[in-house]
């Protein structure tokens, strides 16, 4: 499933936030209190007691929407690779609210499938799936690699195994 393309709204001045690889992101609700949309890059959502990412958010994905609706998440967001985020505007009405919720449902389904591909199969196959996901994260088709330990945690392997796969 392809990520939803980012389209700035007419009522939203685009004030993007840039994150460096590994940089944590704490302002989940954003300046408008509605969350963010990822423009480029990949964010990882970590659980409170697990060094592995629970979810990877890609371009077009919405983040912080649940928090904006008052649903707390005991998690940490961190850039897996460099990211650019744009704040979401307040919805103009019910139709836009419903469209945003529909986007979230589809996004969660895709993220679940992505994580299943990154956690099942041989290490070379999981690394291949992650590299494909990272290639899609930048519209220019560039491949930005995260730190080796983040690659390994994402595919549920060791840094040594992932290093051997990449070297081959």
CSV table of C-alpha atoms in Angstrom, one decimal, residues 5-110:
chain,number,residue,atom,x,y,z
A,5,UNK,CA,0.7,11.9,-0.5
A,6,UNK,CA,1.3,15.0,1.6
A,7,UNK,CA,-0.8,17.9,0.4
A,8,UNK,CA,-0.7,21.2,2.3
A,9,UNK,CA,-4.0,22.7,3.1
A,10,UNK,CA,-4.9,26.2,2.0
A,11,UNK,CA,-5.5,27.3,5.6
A,12,UNK,CA,-2.1,25.9,6.8
A,13,UNK,CA,1.1,27.9,6.6
A,14,UNK,CA,3.7,25.2,6.1
A,15,UNK,CA,6.1,25.5,9.0
A,16,UNK,CA,7.9,22.2,8.8
A,17,UNK,CA,10.0,20.7,11.6
A,18,UNK,CA,13.2,19.0,10.7
A,19,UNK,CA,14.5,16.0,12.8
A,20,UNK,CA,18.0,14.5,12.6
A,21,UNK,CA,18.4,10.7,12.7
A,22,UNK,CA,17.9,9.5,16.2
A,23,UNK,CA,16.4,12.7,17.4
A,24,UNK,CA,13.4,12.3,19.8
A,25,UNK,CA,10.2,14.2,19.0
A,26,UNK,CA,8.0,15.2,21.9
A,27,UNK,CA,5.6,17.9,20.4
A,28,UNK,CA,3.2,15.3,19.2
A,29,UNK,CA,0.1,17.5,19.0
A,30,UNK,CA,1.9,20.3,17.1
A,31,UNK,CA,1.3,24.1,17.0
A,32,UNK,CA,-2.3,23.8,16.0
A,33,UNK,CA,-3.1,21.0,18.5
A,34,UNK,CA,-4.0,18.6,15.7
A,35,UNK,CA,-0.9,16.5,15.2
A,36,UNK,CA,1.6,16.3,12.3
A,37,UNK,CA,2.0,14.7,8.9
A,38,UNK,CA,5.3,13.2,7.8
A,39,UNK,CA,6.6,14.8,4.6
A,40,UNK,CA,9.9,12.9,4.3
A,41,UNK,CA,11.7,10.4,6.4
A,42,UNK,CA,10.7,7.7,8.9
A,43,UNK,CA,9.7,8.0,12.6
A,44,UNK,CA,9.8,5.1,15.0
A,45,UNK,CA,7.3,4.8,17.8
A,46,UNK,CA,8.9,2.9,20.7
A,47,UNK,CA,7.0,1.2,23.5
A,48,UNK,CA,7.8,2.1,27.1
A,49,UNK,CA,9.9,-1.0,27.9
A,50,UNK,CA,11.0,-2.3,24.5
A,51,UNK,CA,14.1,-1.2,22.5
A,52,UNK,CA,12.4,-2.3,19.3
A,53,UNK,CA,10.1,0.0,17.4
A,54,UNK,CA,6.4,-0.8,17.7
A,55,UNK,CA,5.5,1.2,14.6
A,56,UNK,CA,7.3,3.0,11.8
A,57,UNK,CA,5.6,6.1,10.4
A,58,UNK,CA,6.4,7.1,6.8
A,59,UNK,CA,5.6,10.0,4.5
A,60,UNK,CA,1.9,10.8,4.4
A,61,UNK,CA,1.4,9.3,7.8
A,62,UNK,CA,-0.3,11.3,10.6
A,63,UNK,CA,1.1,11.4,14.0
A,64,UNK,CA,-0.1,12.9,17.3
A,65,UNK,CA,-3.8,12.8,16.2
A,66,UNK,CA,-4.8,10.4,19.0
A,67,UNK,CA,-2.9,12.6,21.5
A,68,UNK,CA,-4.7,15.7,20.2
A,69,UNK,CA,-8.0,13.9,20.9
A,70,UNK,CA,-6.9,13.3,24.5
A,71,UNK,CA,-5.7,9.6,24.2
A,72,UNK,CA,-2.3,9.4,26.0
A,73,UNK,CA,0.3,7.1,24.6
A,74,UNK,CA,3.1,5.8,26.7
A,75,UNK,CA,5.6,6.0,23.9
A,76,UNK,CA,8.6,7.7,22.5
A,77,UNK,CA,8.8,9.0,18.9
A,78,UNK,CA,12.3,9.2,17.4
A,79,UNK,CA,13.5,9.8,13.9
A,80,UNK,CA,14.8,6.6,12.4
A,81,UNK,CA,16.3,8.7,9.5
A,82,UNK,CA,16.1,12.4,8.9
A,83,UNK,CA,12.5,13.6,8.9
A,84,UNK,CA,10.5,16.6,7.9
A,85,UNK,CA,7.1,17.1,9.6
A,86,UNK,CA,4.3,19.6,8.7
A,87,UNK,CA,1.7,20.6,11.3
A,88,UNK,CA,-1.9,19.5,10.6
A,89,UNK,CA,-4.5,22.3,10.6
A,90,UNK,CA,-7.7,22.2,12.5
A,91,UNK,CA,-10.3,20.3,10.4
A,92,UNK,CA,-12.7,22.6,8.6
A,93,UNK,CA,-15.7,20.4,9.4
A,94,UNK,CA,-17.0,16.9,9.9
A,95,UNK,CA,-16.1,15.7,6.4
A,96,UNK,CA,-12.5,16.6,7.0
A,97,UNK,CA,-12.5,15.1,10.5
A,98,UNK,CA,-13.9,11.8,9.0
A,99,UNK,CA,-11.4,11.9,6.2
A,100,UNK,CA,-8.6,12.2,8.8
A,101,UNK,CA,-9.9,9.3,10.8
A,102,UNK,CA,-10.2,7.2,7.7
A,103,UNK,CA,-6.6,8.0,6.9
A,104,UNK,CA,-5.6,6.9,10.4
A,105,UNK,CA,-7.4,3.5,10.0
A,106,UNK,CA,-5.8,2.8,6.7
A,107,UNK,CA,-2.4,4.0,8.0
A,108,UNK,CA,-2.6,1.7,11.0
A,109,UNK,CA,-3.4,-1.3,8.8
A,110,UNK,CA,-0.5,-0.6,6.5
